[in-house]
GROMACS .gro file of C-alpha atoms in nm:
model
  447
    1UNK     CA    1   4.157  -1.565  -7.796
    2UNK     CA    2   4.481  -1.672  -7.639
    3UNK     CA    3   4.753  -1.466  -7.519
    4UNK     CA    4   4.874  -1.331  -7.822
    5UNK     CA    5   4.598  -1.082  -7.714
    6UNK     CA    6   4.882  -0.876  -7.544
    7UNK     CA    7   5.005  -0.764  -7.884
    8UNK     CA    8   4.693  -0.565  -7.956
    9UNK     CA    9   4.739  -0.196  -7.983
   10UNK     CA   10   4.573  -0.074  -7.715
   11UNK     CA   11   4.758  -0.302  -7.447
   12UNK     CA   12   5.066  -0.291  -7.600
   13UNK     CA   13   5.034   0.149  -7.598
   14UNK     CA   14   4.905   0.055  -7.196
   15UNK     CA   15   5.202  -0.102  -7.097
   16UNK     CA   16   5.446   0.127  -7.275
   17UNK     CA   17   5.242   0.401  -7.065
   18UNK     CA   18   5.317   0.204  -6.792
   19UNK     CA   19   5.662   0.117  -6.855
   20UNK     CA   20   5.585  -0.219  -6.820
   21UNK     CA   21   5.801  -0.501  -7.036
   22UNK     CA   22   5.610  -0.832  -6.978
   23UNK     CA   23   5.295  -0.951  -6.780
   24UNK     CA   24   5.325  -1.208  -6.519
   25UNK     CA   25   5.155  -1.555  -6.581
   26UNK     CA   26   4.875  -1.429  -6.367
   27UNK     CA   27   4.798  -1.115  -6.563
   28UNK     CA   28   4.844  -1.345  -6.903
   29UNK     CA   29   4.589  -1.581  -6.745
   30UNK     CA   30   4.327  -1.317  -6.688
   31UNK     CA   31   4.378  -1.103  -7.001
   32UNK     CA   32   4.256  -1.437  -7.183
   33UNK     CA   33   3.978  -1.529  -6.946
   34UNK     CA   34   3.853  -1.196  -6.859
   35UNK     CA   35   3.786  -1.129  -7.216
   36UNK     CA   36   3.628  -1.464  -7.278
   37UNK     CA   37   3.256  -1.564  -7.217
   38UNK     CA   38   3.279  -1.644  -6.873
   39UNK     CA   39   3.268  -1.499  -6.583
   40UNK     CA   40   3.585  -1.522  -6.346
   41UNK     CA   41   3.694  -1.554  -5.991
   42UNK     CA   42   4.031  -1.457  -5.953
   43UNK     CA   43   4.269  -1.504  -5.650
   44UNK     CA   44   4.614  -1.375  -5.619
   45UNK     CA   45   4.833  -1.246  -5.368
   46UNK     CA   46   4.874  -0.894  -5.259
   47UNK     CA   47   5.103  -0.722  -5.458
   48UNK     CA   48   5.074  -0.984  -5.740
   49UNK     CA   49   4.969  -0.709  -5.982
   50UNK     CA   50   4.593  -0.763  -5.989
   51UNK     CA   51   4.492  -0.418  -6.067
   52UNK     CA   52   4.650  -0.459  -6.422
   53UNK     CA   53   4.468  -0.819  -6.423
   54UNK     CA   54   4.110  -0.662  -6.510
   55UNK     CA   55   4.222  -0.338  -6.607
   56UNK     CA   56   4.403  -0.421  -6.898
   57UNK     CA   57   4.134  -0.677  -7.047
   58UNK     CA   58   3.882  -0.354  -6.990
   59UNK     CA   59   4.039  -0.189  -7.338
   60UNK     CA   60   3.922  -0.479  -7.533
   61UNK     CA   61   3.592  -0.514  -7.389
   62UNK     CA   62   3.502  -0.191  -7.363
   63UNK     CA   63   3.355  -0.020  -7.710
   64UNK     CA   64   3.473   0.292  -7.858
   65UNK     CA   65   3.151   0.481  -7.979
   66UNK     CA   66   2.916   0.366  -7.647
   67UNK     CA   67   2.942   0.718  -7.418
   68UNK     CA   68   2.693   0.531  -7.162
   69UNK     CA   69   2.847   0.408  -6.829
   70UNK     CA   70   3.063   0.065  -6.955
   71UNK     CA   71   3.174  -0.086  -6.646
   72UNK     CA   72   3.174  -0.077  -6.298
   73UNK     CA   73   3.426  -0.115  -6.019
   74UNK     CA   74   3.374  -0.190  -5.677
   75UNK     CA   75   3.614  -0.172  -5.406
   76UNK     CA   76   3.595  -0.156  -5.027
   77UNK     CA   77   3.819   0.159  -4.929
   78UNK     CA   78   3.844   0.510  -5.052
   79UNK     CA   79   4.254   0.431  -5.059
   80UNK     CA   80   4.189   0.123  -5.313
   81UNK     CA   81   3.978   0.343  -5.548
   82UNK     CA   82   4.158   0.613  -5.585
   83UNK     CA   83   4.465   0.370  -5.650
   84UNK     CA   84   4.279   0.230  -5.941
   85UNK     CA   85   4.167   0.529  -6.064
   86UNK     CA   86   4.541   0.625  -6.066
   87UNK     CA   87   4.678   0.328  -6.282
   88UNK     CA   88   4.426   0.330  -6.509
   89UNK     CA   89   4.428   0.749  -6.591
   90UNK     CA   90   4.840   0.647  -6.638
   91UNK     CA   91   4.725   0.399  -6.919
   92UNK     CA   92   4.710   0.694  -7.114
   93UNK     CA   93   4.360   0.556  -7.297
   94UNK     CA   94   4.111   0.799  -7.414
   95UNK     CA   95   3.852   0.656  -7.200
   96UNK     CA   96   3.722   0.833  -6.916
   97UNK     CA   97   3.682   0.710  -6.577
   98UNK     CA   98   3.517   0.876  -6.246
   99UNK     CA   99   3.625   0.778  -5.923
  100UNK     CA  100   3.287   0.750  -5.631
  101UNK     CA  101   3.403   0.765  -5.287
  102UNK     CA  102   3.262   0.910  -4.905
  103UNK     CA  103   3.473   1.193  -4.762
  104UNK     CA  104   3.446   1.503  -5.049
  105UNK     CA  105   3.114   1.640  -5.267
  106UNK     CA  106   2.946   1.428  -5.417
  107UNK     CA  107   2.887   1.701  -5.611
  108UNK     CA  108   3.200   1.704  -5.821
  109UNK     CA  109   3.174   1.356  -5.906
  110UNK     CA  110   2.775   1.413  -6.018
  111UNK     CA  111   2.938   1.687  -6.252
  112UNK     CA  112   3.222   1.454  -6.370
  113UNK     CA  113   2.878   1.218  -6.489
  114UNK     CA  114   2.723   1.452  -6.660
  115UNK     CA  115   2.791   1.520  -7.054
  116UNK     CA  116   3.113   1.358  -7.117
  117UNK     CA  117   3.006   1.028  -6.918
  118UNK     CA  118   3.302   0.814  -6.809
  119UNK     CA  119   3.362   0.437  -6.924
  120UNK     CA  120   3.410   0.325  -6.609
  121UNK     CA  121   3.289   0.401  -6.254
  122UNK     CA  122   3.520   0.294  -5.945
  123UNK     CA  123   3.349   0.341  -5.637
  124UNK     CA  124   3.298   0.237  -5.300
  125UNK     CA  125   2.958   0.061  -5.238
  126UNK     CA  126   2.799   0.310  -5.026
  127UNK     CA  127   2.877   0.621  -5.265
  128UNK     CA  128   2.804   0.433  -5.556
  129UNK     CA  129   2.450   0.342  -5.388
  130UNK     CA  130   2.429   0.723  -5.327
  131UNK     CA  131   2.421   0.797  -5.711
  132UNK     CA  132   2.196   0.565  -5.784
  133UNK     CA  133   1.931   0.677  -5.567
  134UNK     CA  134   1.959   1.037  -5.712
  135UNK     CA  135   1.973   0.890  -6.041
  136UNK     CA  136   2.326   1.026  -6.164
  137UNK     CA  137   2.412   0.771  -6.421
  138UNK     CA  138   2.202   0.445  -6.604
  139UNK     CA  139   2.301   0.138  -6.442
  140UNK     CA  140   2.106  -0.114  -6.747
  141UNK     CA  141   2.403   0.011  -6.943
  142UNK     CA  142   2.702  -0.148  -6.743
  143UNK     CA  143   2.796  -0.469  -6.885
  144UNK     CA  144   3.080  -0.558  -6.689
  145UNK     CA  145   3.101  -0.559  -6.305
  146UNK     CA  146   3.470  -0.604  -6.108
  147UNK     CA  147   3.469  -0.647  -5.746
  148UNK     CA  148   3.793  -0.643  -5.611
  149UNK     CA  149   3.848  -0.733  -5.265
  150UNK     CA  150   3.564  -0.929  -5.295
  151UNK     CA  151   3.594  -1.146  -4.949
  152UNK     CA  152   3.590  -0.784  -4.747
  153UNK     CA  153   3.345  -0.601  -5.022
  154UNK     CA  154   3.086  -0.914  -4.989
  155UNK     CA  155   3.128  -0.894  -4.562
  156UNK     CA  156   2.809  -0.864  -4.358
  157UNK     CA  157   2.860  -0.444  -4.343
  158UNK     CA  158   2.836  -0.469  -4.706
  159UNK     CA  159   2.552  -0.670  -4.835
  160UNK     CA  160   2.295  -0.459  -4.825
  161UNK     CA  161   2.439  -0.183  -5.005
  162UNK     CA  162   2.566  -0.464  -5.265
  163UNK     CA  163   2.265  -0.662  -5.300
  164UNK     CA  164   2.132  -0.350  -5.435
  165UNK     CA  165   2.382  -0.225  -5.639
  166UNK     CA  166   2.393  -0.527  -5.842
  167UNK     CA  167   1.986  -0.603  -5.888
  168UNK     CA  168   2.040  -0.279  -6.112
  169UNK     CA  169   2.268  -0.395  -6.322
  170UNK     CA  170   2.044  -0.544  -6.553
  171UNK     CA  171   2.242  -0.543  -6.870
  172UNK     CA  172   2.539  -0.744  -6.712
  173UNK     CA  173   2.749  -0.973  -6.953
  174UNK     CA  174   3.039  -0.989  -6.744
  175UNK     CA  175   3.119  -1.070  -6.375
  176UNK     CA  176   3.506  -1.097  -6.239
  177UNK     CA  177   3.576  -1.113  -5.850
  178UNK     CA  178   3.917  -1.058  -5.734
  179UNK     CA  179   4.072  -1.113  -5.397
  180UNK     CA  180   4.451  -1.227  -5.195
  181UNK     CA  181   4.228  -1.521  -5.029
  182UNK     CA  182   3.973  -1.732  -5.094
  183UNK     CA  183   3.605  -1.704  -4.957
  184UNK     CA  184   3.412  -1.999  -4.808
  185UNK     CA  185   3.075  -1.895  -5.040
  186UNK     CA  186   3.002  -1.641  -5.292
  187UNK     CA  187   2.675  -1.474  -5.225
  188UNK     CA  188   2.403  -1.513  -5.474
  189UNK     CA  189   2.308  -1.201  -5.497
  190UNK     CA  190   2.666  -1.164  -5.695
  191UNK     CA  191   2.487  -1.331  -6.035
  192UNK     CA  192   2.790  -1.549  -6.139
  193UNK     CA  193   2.677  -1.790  -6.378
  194UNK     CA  194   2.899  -1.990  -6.569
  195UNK     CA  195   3.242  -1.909  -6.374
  196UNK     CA  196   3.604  -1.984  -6.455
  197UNK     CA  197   3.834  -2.005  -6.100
  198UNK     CA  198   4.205  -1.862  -6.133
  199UNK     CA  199   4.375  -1.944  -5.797
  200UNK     CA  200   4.734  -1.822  -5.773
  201UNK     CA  201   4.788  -1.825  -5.460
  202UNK     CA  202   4.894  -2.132  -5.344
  203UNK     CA  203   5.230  -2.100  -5.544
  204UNK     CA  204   5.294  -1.768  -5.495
  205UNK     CA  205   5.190  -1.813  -5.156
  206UNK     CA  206   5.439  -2.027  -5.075
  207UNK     CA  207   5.679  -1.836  -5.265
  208UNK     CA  208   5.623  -1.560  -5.065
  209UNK     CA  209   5.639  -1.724  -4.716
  210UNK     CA  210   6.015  -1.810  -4.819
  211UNK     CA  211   6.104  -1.443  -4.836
  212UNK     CA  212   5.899  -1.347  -4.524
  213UNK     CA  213   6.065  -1.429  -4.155
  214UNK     CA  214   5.822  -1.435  -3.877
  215UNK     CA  215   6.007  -1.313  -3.551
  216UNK     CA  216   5.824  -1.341  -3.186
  217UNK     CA  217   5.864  -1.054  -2.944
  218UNK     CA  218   5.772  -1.109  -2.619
  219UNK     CA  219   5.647  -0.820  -2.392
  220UNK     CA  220   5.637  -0.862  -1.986
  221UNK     CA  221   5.316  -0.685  -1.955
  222UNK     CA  222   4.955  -0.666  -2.142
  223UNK     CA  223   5.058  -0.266  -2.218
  224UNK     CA  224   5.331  -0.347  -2.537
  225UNK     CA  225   5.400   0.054  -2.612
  226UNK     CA  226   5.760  -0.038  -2.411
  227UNK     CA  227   5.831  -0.297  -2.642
  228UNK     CA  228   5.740  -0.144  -2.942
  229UNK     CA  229   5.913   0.133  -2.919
  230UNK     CA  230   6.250  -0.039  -2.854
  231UNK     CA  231   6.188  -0.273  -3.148
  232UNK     CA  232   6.117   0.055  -3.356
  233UNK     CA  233   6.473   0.242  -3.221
  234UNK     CA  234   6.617  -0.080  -3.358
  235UNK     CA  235   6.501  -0.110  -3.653
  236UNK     CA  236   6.610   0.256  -3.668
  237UNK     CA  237   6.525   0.414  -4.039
  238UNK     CA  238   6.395   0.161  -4.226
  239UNK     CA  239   6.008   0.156  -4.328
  240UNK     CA  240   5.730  -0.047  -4.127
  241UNK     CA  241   5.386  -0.059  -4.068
  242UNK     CA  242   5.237  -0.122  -3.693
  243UNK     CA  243   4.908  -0.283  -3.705
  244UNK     CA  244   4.624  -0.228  -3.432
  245UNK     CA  245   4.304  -0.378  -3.423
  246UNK     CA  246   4.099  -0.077  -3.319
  247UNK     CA  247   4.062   0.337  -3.422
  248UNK     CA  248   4.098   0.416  -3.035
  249UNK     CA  249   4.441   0.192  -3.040
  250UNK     CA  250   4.589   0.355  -3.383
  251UNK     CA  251   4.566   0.688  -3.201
  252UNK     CA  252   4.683   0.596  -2.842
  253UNK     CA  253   4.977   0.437  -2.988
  254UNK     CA  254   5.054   0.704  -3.195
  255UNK     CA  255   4.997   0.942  -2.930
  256UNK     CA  256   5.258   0.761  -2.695
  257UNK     CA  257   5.534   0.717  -2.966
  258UNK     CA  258   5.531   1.112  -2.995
  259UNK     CA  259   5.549   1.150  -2.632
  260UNK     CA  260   5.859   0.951  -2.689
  261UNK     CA  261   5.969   1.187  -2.915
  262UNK     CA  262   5.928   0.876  -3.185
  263UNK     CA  263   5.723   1.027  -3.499
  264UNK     CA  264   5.494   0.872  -3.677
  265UNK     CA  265   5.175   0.850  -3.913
  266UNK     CA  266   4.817   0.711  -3.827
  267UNK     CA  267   4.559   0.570  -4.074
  268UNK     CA  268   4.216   0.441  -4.016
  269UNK     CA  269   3.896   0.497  -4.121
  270UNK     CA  270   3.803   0.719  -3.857
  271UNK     CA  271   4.047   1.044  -3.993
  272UNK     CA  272   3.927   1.268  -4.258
  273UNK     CA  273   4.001   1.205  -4.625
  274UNK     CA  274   4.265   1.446  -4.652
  275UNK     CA  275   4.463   1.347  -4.341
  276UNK     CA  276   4.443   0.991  -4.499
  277UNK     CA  277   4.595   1.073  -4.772
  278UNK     CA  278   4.889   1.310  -4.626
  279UNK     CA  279   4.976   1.017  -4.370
  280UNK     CA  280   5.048   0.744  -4.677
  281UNK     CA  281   5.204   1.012  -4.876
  282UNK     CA  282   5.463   1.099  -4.644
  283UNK     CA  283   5.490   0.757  -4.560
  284UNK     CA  284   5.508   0.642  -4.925
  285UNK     CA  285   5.802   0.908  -4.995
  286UNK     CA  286   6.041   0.827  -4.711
  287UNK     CA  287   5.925   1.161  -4.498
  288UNK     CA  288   5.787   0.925  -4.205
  289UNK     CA  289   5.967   0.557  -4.186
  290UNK     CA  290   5.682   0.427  -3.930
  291UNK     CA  291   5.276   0.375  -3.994
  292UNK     CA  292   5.033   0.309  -3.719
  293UNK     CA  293   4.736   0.163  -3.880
  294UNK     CA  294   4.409  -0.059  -3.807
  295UNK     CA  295   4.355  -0.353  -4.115
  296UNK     CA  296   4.250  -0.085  -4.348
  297UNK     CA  297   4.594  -0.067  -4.454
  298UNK     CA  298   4.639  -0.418  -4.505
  299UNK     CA  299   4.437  -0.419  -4.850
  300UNK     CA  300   4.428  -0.258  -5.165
  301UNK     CA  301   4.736   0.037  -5.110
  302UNK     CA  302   5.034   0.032  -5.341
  303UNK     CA  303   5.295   0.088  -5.040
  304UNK     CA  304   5.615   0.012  -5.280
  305UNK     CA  305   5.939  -0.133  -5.021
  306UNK     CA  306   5.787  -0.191  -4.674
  307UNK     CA  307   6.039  -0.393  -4.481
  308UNK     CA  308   5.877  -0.432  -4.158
  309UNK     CA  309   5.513  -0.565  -4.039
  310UNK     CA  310   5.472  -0.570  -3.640
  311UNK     CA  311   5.157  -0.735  -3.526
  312UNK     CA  312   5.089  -0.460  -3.194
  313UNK     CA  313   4.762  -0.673  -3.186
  314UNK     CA  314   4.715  -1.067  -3.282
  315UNK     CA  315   4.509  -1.039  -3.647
  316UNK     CA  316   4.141  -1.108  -3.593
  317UNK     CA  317   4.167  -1.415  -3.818
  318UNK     CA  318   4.445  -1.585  -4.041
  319UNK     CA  319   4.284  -1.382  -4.332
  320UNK     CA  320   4.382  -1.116  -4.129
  321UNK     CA  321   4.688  -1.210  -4.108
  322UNK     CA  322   4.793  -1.291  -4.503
  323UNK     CA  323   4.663  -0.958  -4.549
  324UNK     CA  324   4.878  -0.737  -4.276
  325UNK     CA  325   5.195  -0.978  -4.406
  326UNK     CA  326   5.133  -0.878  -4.766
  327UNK     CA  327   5.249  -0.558  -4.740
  328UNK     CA  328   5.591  -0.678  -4.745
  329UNK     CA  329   5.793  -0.952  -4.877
  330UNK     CA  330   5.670  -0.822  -5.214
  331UNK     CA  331   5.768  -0.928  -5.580
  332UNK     CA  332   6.080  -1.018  -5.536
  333UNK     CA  333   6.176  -0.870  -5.203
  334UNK     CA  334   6.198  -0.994  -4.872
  335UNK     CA  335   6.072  -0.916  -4.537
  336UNK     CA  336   6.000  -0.925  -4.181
  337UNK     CA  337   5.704  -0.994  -3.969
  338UNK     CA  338   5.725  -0.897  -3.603
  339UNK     CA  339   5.470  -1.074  -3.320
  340UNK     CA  340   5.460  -0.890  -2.989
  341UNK     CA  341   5.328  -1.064  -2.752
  342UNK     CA  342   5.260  -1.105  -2.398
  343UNK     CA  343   5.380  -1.376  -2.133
  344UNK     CA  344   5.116  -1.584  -2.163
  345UNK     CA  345   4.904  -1.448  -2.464
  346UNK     CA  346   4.764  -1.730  -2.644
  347UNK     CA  347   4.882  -1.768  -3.012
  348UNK     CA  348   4.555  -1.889  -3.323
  349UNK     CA  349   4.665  -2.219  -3.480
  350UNK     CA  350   4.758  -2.017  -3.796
  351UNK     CA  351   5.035  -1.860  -3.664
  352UNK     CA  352   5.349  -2.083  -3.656
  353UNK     CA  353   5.491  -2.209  -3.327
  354UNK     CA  354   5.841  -2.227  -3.418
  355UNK     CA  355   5.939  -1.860  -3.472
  356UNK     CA  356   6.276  -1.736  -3.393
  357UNK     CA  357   6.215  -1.451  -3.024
  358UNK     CA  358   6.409  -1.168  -3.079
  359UNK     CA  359   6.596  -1.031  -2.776
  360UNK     CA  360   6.556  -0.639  -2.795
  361UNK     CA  361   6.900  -0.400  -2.665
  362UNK     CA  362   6.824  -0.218  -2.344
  363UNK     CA  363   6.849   0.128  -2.455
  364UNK     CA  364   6.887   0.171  -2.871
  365UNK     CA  365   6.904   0.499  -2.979
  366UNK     CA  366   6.650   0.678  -3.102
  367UNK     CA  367   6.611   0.683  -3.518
  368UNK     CA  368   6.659   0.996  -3.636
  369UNK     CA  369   6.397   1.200  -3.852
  370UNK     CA  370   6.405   1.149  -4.219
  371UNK     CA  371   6.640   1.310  -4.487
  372UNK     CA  372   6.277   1.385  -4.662
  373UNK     CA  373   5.998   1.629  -4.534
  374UNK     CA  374   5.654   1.655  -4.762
  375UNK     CA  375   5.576   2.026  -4.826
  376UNK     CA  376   5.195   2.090  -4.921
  377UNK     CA  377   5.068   2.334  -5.205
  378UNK     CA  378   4.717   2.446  -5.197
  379UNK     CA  379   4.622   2.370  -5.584
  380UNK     CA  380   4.608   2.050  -5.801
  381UNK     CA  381   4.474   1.905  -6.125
  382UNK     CA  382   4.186   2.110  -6.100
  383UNK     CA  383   4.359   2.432  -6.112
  384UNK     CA  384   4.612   2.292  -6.434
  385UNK     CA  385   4.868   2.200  -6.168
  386UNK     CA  386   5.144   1.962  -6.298
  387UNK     CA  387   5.401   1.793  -6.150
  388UNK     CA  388   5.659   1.927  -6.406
  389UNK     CA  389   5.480   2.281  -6.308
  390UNK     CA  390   5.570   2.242  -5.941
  391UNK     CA  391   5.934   2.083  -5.985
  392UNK     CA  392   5.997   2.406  -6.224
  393UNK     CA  393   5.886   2.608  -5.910
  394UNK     CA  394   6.085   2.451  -5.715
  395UNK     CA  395   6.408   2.472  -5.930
  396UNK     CA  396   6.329   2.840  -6.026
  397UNK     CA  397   6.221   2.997  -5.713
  398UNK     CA  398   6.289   2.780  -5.457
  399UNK     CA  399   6.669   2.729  -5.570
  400UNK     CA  400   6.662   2.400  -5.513
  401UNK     CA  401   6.822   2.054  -5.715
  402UNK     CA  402   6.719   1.728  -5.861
  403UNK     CA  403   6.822   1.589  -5.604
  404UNK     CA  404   6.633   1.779  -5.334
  405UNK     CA  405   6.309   1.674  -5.493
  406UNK     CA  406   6.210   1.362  -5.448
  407UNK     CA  407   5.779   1.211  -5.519
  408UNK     CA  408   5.563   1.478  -5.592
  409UNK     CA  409   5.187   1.349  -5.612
  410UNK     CA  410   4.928   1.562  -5.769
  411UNK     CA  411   4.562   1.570  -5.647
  412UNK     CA  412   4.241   1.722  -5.719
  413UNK     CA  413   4.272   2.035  -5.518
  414UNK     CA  414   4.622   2.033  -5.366
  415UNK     CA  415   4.966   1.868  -5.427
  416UNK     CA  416   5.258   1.672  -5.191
  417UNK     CA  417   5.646   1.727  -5.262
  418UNK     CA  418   5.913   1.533  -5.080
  419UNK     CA  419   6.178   1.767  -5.056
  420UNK     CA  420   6.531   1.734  -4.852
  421UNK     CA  421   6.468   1.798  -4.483
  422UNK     CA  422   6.761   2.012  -4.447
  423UNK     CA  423   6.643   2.267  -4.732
  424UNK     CA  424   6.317   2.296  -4.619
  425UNK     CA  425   6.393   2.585  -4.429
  426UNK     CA  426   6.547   2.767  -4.677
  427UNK     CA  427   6.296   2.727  -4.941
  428UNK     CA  428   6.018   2.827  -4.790
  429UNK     CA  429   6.159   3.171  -4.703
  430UNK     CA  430   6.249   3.192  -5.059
  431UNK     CA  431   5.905   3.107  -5.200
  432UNK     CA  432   5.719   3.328  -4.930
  433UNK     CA  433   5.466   3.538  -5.158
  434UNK     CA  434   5.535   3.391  -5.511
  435UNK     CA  435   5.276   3.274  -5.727
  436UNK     CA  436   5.337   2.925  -5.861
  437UNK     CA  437   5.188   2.918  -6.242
  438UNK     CA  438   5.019   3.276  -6.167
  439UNK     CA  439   4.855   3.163  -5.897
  440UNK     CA  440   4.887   3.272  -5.518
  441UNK     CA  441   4.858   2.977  -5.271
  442UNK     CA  442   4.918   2.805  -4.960
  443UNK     CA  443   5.280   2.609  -4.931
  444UNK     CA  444   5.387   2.505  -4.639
  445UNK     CA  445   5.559   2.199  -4.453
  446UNK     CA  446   5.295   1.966  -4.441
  447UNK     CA  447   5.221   1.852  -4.041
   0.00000   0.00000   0.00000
């Protein structure tokens, strides 16, 4: 089939869902070949749309009156799967999906297997490796595996856990492997056969590079947190993302920012799920303009409008790099990628010599907090909580306007709200003691 295949109901209903007009050539090229014979390797850059690329060609392949486990996704982080999970449940398809990941029951997602079994399983290797040794679902009845973020799912930590994963997976038809860069080899243990490449990046790559200026900063001493914090004042409110190589660094940096009376949000692998999860919300709805963060949050998270990347660290490789860059200069958009480095610091032969050295003000005044704050509420989809529920709360009892709501993001157990910072106050003195759909609960600012 060619790529009239777009017309068919179900992706046509998808994209309406989505609010989508048109796929880009990429997602055209891997509706066709995903639902072909072969299997396919697919490389695009971050923020190309390649969620869409293999979730969209899923609601052809996948058959209405199976209710065995269909397909199964892999991803490296808890972040990427839950993002996944999220785009597909906004298809609006009537197939059901379960999302496997470390850092809450395993439990609930044991239930979630049972009777009504989900389509589609989209999990990180080591949970998913979990369920199978407790037998929790039939893995001969997957036909089609997707690893995305294949060159970080298929690294060393991984292999184990994926060799045997996939030896399961006996009734395979179908293998796709997606990534932003290109891997030197493919591990056998993968099973591609008879494999079709799509490479988009070099294009798009290039595309990209034209919207995204590299800038050097130079520090006078191996200790940057000086620097950085200047270069932060003068960027003043507008979003960026810090990167550090190390857990230990994400938090000392943070730590020294606030003792500068310069807020910010951490994220690494190290924090509990939960805290995760409040530090890119708050982040992603304009409550917190700055995120300290090891790689993890160079792959896989749908940060919409990130203006600024600043290297705190040199990237452990030029992957590395492409990755931490990615985050900006997205779609259409342009961006800025900050170097700080020390006299003397030697720069990888992937990084470009020739970039423009910014020369920082003195003393620049300190950004102010953000217009937005992020209030939490202590119940979510599994209580019936909606998002119209809580913005009628809000409206009702909390006497507040459109325009003092902004996001509001739903989860399993609890819910986010941007609201306007200088109503904050205010509403939660008048929502002290209601019930919000009959229920009583915590709200508060979240910290």
């Amino acid at each position: 089939m060619e790529y009239h295949r777009i017309s068919f109901p179900q992706i046509q209903s998808a994209l309406l869902n989505l609010k989508i007009d048109e796929l880009n050539p990429m997602q055209e090229a891997a509706l066709e070949q995903v639902t072909g014979k072969k299997d396919v390797i697919l490389l695009s850059p971050t923020g190309s749309g390649k969620t869409l690329a293999y979730l969209l060609p899923l609601l052809l392949i996948l058959k209405p009156d199976d209710d065995s486990v269909q397909a199964l996704i892999l991803v490296p982080s808890r972040e990427l799967a839950l993002q996944i999970d999220s785009v597909f449940k906004a298809m609006g398809t009537s197939w059901k999906t379960c999302c496997c990941y470390g850092g809450h029951p395993i439990a609930e997602e044991k239930k979630s297997m049972a009777g009504n079994r989900p389509a589609i399983l989209i999990g990180t290797p080591g949970r998913i490796t979990d369920h199978l040794s407790k037998g929790n679902f039939t893995p001969e009845t997957i036909g089609t595996l997707i690893i995305d973020e294949f060159d970080k799912s298929l690294e060393f930590g991984f292999h184990d856990e994926m060799t045997e994963i996939i030896a399961q997976l006996s009734g395979l038809k179908k293998r796709v492997l997606l990534s932003a860069t290109d891997a030197e080899e493919i591990p056998d243990f993968t099973g591609l056969n008879r494999t079709v490449k799509l490479n988009f990046l070099s294009d798009a790559s290039e595309e990209q590079k034209s919207r995204l200026k590299l800038m050097r900063v130079l520090s006078p001493s191996k200790d940057k947190i000086d620097v950085l914090y200047n270069l932060l004042c003068t960027l003043g409110s507008s979003s960026s993302i810090v990167f550090c190589n190390h857990r230990d660094a994400v938090d000392r940096v943070h730590q020294l920012l606030a003792d500068k009376k310069l807020f910010a949000e951490r994220f690494h692998g190290g924090m509990e799920q939960p805290d995760r999860e409040r530090a890119l919300y708050k982040f992603r709805n304009g409550s917190c303009h700055v995120l300290i963060s090891t790689d993890l949050a160079a792959r896989g998270l749908d940060i919409p409008e990130v203006e600024h990347i600043i290297h705190y660290h040199l990237p452990v490789n030029e992957e590395a790099f492409i990755h931490r860059n990615g985050r900006t200069a997205r779609w259409d958009a342009t961006g800025t990628s900050y170097l700080i480095l020390y006299v003397g610091e030697k720069v990888p032969p992937y990084i470009p010599e020739n970039m423009e050295t910014v020369v920082l003000p003195e003393n620049p005044s300190r950004p102010p907090k953000s217009v937005w704050a992020t209030i939490y509420i202590g119940k979510g989809k599994k209580e019936k909580l909606s998002r119209v529920d809580i913005a009628g709360f809000l409206y009702k009892k909390g006497n507040l306007t459109r325009d003092d709501v902004g996001a509001i993001d739903v989860k399993e157990h609890y819910a986010f709200v941007a609201v306007r910072r200088a109503k904050v106050k205010q509403l939660l003195h008048l929502i002290q003691g209601e019930k919000i759909k009959g229920m009583k609960t915590i709200m508060e600012e979240a910290k």
